[in-house]
PDB file of C-alpha atoms and ligand atoms in Angstrom:
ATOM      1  CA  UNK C  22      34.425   1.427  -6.077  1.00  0.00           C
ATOM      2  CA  UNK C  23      33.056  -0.943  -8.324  1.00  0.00           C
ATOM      3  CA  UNK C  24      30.165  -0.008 -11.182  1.00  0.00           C
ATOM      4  CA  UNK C  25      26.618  -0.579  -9.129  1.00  0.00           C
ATOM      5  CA  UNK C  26      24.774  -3.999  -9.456  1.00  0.00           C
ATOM      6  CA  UNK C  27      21.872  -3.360 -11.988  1.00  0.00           C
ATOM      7  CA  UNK C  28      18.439  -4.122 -10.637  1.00  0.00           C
ATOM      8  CA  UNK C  29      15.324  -5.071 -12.435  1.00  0.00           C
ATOM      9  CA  UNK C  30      12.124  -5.188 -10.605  1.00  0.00           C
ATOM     10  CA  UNK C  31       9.024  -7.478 -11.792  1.00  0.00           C
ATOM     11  CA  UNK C  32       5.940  -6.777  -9.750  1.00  0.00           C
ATOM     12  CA  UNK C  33       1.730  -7.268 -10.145  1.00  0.00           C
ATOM     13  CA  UNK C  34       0.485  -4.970  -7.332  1.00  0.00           C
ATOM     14  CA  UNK C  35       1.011  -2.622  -4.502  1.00  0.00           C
ATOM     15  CA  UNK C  36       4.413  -2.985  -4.575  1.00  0.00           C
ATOM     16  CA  UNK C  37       5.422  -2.326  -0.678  1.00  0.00           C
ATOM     17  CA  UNK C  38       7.874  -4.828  -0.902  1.00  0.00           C
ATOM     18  CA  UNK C  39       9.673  -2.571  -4.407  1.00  0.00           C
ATOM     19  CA  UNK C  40       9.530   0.640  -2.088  1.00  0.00           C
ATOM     20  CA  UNK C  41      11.400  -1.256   0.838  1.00  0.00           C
ATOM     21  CA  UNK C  42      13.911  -2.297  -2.267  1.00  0.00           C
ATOM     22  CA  UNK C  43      14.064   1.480  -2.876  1.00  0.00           C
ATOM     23  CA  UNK C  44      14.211   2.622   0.402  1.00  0.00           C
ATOM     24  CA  UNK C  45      17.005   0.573   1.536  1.00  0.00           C
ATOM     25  CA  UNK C  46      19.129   1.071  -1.773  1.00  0.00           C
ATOM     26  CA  UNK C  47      22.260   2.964  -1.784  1.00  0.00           C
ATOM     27  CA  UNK C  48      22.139   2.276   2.019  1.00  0.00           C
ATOM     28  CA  UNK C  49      24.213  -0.296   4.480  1.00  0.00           C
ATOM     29  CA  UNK C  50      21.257  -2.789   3.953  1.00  0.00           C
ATOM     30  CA  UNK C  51      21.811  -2.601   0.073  1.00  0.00           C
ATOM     31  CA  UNK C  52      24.861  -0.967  -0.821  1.00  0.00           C
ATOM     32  CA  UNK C  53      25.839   0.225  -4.681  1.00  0.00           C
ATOM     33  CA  UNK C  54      22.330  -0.522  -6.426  1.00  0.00           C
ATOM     34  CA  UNK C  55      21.075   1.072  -9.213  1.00  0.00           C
ATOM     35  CA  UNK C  56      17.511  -0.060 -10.496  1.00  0.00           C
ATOM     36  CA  UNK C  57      17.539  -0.334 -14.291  1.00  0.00           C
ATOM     37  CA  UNK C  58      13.551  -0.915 -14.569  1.00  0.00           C
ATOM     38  CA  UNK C  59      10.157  -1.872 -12.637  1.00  0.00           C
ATOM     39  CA  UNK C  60       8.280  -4.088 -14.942  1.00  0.00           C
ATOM     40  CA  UNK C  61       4.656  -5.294 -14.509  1.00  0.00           C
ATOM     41  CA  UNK C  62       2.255  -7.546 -16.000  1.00  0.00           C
ATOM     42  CA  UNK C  63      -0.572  -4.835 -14.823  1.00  0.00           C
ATOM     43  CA  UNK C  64      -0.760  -1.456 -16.051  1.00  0.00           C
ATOM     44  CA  UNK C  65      -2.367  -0.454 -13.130  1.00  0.00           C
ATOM     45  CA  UNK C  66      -0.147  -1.919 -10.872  1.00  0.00           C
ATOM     46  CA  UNK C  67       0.506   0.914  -8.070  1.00  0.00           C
ATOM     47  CA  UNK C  68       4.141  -0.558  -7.663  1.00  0.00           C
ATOM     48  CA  UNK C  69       4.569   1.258 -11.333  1.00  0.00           C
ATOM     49  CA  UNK C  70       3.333   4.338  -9.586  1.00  0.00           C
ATOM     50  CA  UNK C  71       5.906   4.055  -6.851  1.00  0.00           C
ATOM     51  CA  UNK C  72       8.812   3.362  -9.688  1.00  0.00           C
ATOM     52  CA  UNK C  73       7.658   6.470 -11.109  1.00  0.00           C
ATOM     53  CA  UNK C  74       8.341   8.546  -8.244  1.00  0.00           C
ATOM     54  CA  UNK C  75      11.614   6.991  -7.508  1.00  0.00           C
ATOM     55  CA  UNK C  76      12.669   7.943 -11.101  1.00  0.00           C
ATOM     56  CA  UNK C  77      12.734   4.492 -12.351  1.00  0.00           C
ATOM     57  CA  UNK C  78      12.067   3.782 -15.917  1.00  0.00           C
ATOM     58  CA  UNK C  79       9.108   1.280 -15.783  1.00  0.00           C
ATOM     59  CA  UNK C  80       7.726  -1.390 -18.678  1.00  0.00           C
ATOM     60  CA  UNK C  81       3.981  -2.780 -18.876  1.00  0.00           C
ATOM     61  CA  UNK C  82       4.279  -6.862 -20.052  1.00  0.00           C
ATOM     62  CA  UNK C  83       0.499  -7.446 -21.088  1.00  0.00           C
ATOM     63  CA  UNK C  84      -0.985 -11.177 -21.146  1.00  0.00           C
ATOM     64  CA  UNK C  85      -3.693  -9.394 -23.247  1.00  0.00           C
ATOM     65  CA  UNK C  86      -1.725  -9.299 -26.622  1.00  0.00           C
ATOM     66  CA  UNK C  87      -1.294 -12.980 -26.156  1.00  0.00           C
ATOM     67  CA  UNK C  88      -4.660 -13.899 -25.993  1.00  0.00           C
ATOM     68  CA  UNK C  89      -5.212 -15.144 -29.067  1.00  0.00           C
ATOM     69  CA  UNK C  90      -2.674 -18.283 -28.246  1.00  0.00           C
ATOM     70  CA  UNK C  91      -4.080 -21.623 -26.808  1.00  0.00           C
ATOM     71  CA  UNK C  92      -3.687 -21.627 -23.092  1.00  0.00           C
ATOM     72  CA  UNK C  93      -2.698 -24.695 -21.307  1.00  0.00           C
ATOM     73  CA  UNK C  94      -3.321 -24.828 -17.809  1.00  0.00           C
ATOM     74  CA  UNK C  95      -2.647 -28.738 -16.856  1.00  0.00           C
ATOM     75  CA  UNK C  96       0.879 -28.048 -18.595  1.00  0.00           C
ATOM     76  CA  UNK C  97       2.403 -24.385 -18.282  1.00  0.00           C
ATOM     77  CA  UNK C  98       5.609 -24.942 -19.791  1.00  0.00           C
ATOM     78  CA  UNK C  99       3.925 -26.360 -22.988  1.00  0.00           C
ATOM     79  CA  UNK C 100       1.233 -23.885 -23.408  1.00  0.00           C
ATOM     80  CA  UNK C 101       2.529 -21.578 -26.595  1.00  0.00           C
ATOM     81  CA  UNK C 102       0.635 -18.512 -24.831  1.00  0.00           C
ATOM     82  CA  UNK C 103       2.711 -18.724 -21.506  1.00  0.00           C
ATOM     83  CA  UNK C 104       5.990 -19.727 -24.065  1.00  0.00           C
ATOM     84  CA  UNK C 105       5.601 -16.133 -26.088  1.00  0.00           C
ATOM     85  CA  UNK C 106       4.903 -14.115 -23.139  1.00  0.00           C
ATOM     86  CA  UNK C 107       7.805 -15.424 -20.922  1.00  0.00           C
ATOM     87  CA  UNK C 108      10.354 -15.050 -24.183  1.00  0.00           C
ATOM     88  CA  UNK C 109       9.504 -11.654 -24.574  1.00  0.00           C
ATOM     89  CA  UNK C 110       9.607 -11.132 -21.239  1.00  0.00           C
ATOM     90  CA  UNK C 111      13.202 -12.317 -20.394  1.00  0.00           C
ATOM     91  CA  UNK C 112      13.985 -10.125 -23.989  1.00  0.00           C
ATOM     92  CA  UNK C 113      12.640  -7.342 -22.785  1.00  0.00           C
ATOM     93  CA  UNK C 114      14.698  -7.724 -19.072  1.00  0.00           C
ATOM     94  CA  UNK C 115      17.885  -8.874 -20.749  1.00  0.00           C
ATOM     95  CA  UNK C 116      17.986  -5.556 -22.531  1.00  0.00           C
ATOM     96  CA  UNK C 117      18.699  -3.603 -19.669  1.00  0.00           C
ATOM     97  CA  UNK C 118      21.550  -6.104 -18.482  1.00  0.00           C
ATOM     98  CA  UNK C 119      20.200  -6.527 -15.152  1.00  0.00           C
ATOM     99  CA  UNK C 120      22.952  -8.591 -12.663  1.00  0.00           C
ATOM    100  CA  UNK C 121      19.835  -9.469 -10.219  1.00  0.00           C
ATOM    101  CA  UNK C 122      16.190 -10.111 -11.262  1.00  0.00           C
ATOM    102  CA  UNK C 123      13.829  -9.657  -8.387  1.00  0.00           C
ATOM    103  CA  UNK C 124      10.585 -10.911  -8.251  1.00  0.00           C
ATOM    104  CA  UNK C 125       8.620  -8.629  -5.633  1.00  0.00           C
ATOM    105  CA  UNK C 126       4.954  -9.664  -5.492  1.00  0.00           C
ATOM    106  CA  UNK C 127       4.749 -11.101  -9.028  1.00  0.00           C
ATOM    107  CA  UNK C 128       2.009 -13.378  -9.810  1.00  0.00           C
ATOM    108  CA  UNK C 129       2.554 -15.032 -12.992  1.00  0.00           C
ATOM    109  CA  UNK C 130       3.922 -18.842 -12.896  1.00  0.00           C
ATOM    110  CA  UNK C 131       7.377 -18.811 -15.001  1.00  0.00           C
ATOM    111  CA  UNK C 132       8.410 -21.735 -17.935  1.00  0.00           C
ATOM    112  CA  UNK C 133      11.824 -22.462 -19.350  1.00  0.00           C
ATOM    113  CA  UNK C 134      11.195 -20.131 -22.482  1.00  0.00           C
ATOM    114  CA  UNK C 135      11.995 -17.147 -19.948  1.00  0.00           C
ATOM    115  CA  UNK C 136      14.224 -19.123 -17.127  1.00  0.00           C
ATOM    116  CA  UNK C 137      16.551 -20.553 -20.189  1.00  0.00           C
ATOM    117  CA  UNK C 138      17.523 -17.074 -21.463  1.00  0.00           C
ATOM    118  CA  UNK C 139      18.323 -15.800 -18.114  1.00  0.00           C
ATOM    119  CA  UNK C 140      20.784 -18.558 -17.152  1.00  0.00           C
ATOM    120  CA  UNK C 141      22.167 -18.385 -19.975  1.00  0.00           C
ATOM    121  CA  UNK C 142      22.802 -14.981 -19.566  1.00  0.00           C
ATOM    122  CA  UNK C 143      23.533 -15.904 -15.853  1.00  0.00           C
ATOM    123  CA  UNK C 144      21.589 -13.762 -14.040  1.00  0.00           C
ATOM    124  CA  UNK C 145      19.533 -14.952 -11.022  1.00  0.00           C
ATOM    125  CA  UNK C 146      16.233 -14.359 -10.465  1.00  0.00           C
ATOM    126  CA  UNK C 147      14.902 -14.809  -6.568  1.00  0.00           C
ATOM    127  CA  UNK C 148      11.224 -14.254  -5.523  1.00  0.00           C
ATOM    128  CA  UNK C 149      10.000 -13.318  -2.862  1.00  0.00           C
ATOM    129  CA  UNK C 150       6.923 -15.837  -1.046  1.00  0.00           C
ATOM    130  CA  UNK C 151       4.907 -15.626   1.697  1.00  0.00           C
ATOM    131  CA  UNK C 152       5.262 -19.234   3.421  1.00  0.00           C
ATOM    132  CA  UNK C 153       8.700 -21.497   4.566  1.00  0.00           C
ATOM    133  CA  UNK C 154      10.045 -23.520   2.303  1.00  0.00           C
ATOM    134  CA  UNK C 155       8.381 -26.857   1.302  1.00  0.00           C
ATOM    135  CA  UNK C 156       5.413 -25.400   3.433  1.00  0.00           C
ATOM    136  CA  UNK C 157       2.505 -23.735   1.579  1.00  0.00           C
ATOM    137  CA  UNK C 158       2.899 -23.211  -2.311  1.00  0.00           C
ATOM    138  CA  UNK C 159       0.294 -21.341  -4.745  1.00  0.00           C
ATOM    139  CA  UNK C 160      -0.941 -17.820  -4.175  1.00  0.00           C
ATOM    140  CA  UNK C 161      -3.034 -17.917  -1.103  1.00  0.00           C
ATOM    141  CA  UNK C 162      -0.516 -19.139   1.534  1.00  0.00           C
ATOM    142  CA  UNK C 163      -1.223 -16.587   3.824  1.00  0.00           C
ATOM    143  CA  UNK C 164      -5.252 -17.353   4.188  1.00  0.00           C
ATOM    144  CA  UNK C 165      -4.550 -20.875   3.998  1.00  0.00           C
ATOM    145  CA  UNK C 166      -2.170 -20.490   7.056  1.00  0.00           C
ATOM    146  CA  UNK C 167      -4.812 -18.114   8.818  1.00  0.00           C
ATOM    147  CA  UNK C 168      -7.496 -20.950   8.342  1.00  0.00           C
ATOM    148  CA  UNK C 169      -5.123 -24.156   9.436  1.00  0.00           C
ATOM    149  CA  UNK C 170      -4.243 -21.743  12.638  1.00  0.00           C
ATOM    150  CA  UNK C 171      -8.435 -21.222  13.101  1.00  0.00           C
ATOM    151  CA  UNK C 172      -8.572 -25.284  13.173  1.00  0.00           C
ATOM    152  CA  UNK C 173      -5.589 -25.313  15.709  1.00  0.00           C
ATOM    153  CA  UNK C 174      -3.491 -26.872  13.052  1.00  0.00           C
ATOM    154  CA  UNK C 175      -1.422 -24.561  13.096  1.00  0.00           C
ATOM    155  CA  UNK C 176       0.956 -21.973  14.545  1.00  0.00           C
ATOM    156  CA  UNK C 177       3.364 -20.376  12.701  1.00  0.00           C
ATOM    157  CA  UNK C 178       4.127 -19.583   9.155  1.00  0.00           C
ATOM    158  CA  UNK C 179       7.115 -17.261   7.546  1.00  0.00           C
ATOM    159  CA  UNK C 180       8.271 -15.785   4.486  1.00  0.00           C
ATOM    160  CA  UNK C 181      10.851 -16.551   2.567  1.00  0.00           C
ATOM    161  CA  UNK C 182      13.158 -15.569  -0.586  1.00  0.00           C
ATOM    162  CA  UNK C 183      14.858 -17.862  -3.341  1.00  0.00           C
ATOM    163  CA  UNK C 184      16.161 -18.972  -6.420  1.00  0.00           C
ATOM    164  CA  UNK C 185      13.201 -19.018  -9.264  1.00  0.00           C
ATOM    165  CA  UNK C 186      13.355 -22.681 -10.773  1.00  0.00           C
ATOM    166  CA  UNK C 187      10.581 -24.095 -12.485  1.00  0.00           C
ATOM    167  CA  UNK C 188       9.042 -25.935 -10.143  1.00  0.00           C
ATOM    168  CA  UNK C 189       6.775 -22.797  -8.241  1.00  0.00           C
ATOM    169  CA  UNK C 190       8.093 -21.911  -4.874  1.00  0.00           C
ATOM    170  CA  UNK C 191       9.990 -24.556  -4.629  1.00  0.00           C
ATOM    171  CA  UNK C 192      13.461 -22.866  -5.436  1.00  0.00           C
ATOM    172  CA  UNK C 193      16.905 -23.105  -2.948  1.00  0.00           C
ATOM    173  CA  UNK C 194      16.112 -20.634  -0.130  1.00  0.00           C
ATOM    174  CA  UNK C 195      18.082 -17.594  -0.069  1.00  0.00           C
ATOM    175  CA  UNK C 196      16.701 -16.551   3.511  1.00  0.00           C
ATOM    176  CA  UNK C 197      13.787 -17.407   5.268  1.00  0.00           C
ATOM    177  CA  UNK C 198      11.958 -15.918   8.371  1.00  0.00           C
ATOM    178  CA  UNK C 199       9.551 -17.358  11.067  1.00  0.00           C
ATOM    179  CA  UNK C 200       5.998 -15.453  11.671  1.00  0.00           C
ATOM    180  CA  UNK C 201       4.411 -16.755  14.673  1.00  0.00           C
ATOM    181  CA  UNK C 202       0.535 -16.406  14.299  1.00  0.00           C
ATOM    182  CA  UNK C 203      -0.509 -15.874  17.912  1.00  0.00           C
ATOM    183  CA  UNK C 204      -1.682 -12.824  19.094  1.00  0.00           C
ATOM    184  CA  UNK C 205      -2.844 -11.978  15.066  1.00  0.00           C
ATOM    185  CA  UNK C 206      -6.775 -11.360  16.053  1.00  0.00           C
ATOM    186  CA  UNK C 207      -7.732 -11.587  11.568  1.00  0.00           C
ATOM    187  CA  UNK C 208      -6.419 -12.150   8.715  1.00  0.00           C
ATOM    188  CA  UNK C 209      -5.472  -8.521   8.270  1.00  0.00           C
ATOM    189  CA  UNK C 210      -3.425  -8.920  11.081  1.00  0.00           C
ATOM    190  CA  UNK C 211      -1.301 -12.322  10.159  1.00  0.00           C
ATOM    191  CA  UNK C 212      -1.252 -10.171   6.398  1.00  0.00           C
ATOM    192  CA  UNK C 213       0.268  -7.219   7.906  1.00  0.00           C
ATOM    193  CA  UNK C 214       2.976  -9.169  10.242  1.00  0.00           C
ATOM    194  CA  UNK C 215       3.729 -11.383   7.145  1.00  0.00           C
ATOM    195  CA  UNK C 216       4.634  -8.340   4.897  1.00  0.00           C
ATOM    196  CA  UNK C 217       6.946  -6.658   7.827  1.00  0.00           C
ATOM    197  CA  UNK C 218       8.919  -9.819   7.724  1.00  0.00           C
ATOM    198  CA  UNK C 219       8.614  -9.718   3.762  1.00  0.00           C
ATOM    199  CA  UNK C 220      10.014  -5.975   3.786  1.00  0.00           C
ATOM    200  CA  UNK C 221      13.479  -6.639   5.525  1.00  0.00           C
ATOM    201  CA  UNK C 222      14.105 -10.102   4.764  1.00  0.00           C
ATOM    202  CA  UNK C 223      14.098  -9.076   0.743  1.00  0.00           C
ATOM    203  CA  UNK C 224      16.508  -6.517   1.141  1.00  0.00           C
ATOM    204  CA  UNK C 225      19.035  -9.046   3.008  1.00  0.00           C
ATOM    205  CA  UNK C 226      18.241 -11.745   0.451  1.00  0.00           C
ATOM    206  CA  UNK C 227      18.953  -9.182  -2.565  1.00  0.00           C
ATOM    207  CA  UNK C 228      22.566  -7.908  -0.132  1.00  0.00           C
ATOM    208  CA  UNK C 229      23.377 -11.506  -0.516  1.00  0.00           C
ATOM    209  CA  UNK C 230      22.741 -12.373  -3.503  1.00  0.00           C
ATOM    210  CA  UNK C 231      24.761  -9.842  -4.524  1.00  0.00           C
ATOM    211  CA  UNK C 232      27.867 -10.432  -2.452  1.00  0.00           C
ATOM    212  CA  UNK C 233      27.727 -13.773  -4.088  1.00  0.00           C
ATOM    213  CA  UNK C 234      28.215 -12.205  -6.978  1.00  0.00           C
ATOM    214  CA  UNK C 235      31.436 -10.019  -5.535  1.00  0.00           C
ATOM    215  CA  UNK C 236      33.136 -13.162  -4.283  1.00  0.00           C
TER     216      UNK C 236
HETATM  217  C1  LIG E 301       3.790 -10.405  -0.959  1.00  0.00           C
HETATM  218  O1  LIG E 301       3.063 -10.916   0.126  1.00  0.00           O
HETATM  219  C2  LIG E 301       4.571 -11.510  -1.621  1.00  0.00           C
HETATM  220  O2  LIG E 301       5.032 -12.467  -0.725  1.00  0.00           O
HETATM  221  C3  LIG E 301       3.531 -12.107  -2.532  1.00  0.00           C
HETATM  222  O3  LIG E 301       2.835 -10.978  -3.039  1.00  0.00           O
HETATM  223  C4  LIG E 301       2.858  -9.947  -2.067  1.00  0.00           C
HETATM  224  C5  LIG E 301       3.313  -8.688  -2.726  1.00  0.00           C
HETATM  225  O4  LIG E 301       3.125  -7.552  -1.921  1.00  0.00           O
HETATM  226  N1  LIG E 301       4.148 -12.921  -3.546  1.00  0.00           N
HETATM  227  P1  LIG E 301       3.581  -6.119  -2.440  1.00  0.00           P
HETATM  228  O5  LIG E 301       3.018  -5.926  -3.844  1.00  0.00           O
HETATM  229  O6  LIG E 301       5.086  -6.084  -2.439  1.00  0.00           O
HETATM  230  O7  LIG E 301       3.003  -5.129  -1.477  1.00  0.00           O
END
């Protein structure tokens, strides 16, 4: 059999999306995985909690350090504190020689200085996001879908995984899944039947991504 594909993990919260990762590794759904590290830009992070238990080495990646550099919001890419913290980021993940890098519930916009390294060192990194392609971009796609649906503007929304490219959410699909919003009575609900989509439909994106990389 061949050597098992390397995993590295980036994550800013709960992390139920990691544990389905975890769950499903070393099964049919995601054959021949090993995780090489969890990393988070949180320290409290409970997804670092959940690495722990699985016996997966875990890293902390601060902003605070960083703070001192000038912040540029109207132009990420440029901003020097965004450019340190995304070199030493991709350092610190190409150091484990990850073949996969998956981006479960991280919330930090990414900028050449850490996509460069990575392609050059060709390995893909795929994210996981709560909308359909080309739908809803940004971090609060889920209540913005729950509030066009209250104005009858709406009535379905979905999830879906894919390539990280600069351009936020906005990277080749991978997979995607439909979420219908009827018969969600709050936003709890629609969150809850958005991340049991998520859960599955991040394990087959990281299977195929990886057969890609067998063929
Ligand atoms: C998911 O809804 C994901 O789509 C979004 O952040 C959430 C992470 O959830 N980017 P969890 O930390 O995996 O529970």
């Amino acid at each position: 059999m061949s050597p098992p594909k390397k995993i590295t993990v980036v994550v800013s919260g709960s992390g139920s999306n990691l544990q389905a990762l975890i769950d499903a590794a070393n099964t049919s759904r995601l054959p021949n995985v090993q995780f090489v590290r969890v990393l988070s830009d949180r320290k409290d992070a409970f997804g670092l909690q959940r690495a722990g238990k699985a016996d997966i080495q875990t890293k902390v990646h601060s902003i605070v350090p960083y703070k001192h550099l000038p912040d540029t919001l109207e132009d990420v890419a440029s901003s020097p504190r965004r450019k340190a913290y995304d070199a030493d980021l991709a350092k610190m993940i190409l150091q484990d020689q990850p073949d996969i890098v998956i981006f479960a519930g991280f919330m930090r916009i990414v900028t050449p200085s850490f996509l460069a390294p990575l392609a050059k060192a060709g390995v893909p990194i795929i994210n996981l996001h709560p909308s359909l392609h080309g739908d809803l971009v940004g971090a609060h796609c889920i209540e913005d879908a729950w509030e066009e649906f209250r104005q009858g503007r709406r009535e379905k929304t979905g999830v879906m995984v894919h390539y990280v490219i600069e351009e936020v959410d906005l990277g080749e699909p991978i997979l995607q899944r439909e979420v219908l919003i009827e018969g969600c009575g709050s936003l709890d609900e629609l969150k809850q039947k958005i991340h049991a989509t998520e859960h599955p439909t991040l394990v087959e994106a990281t299977r195929l991504v990886l057969e890609r990389q067998c063929t």
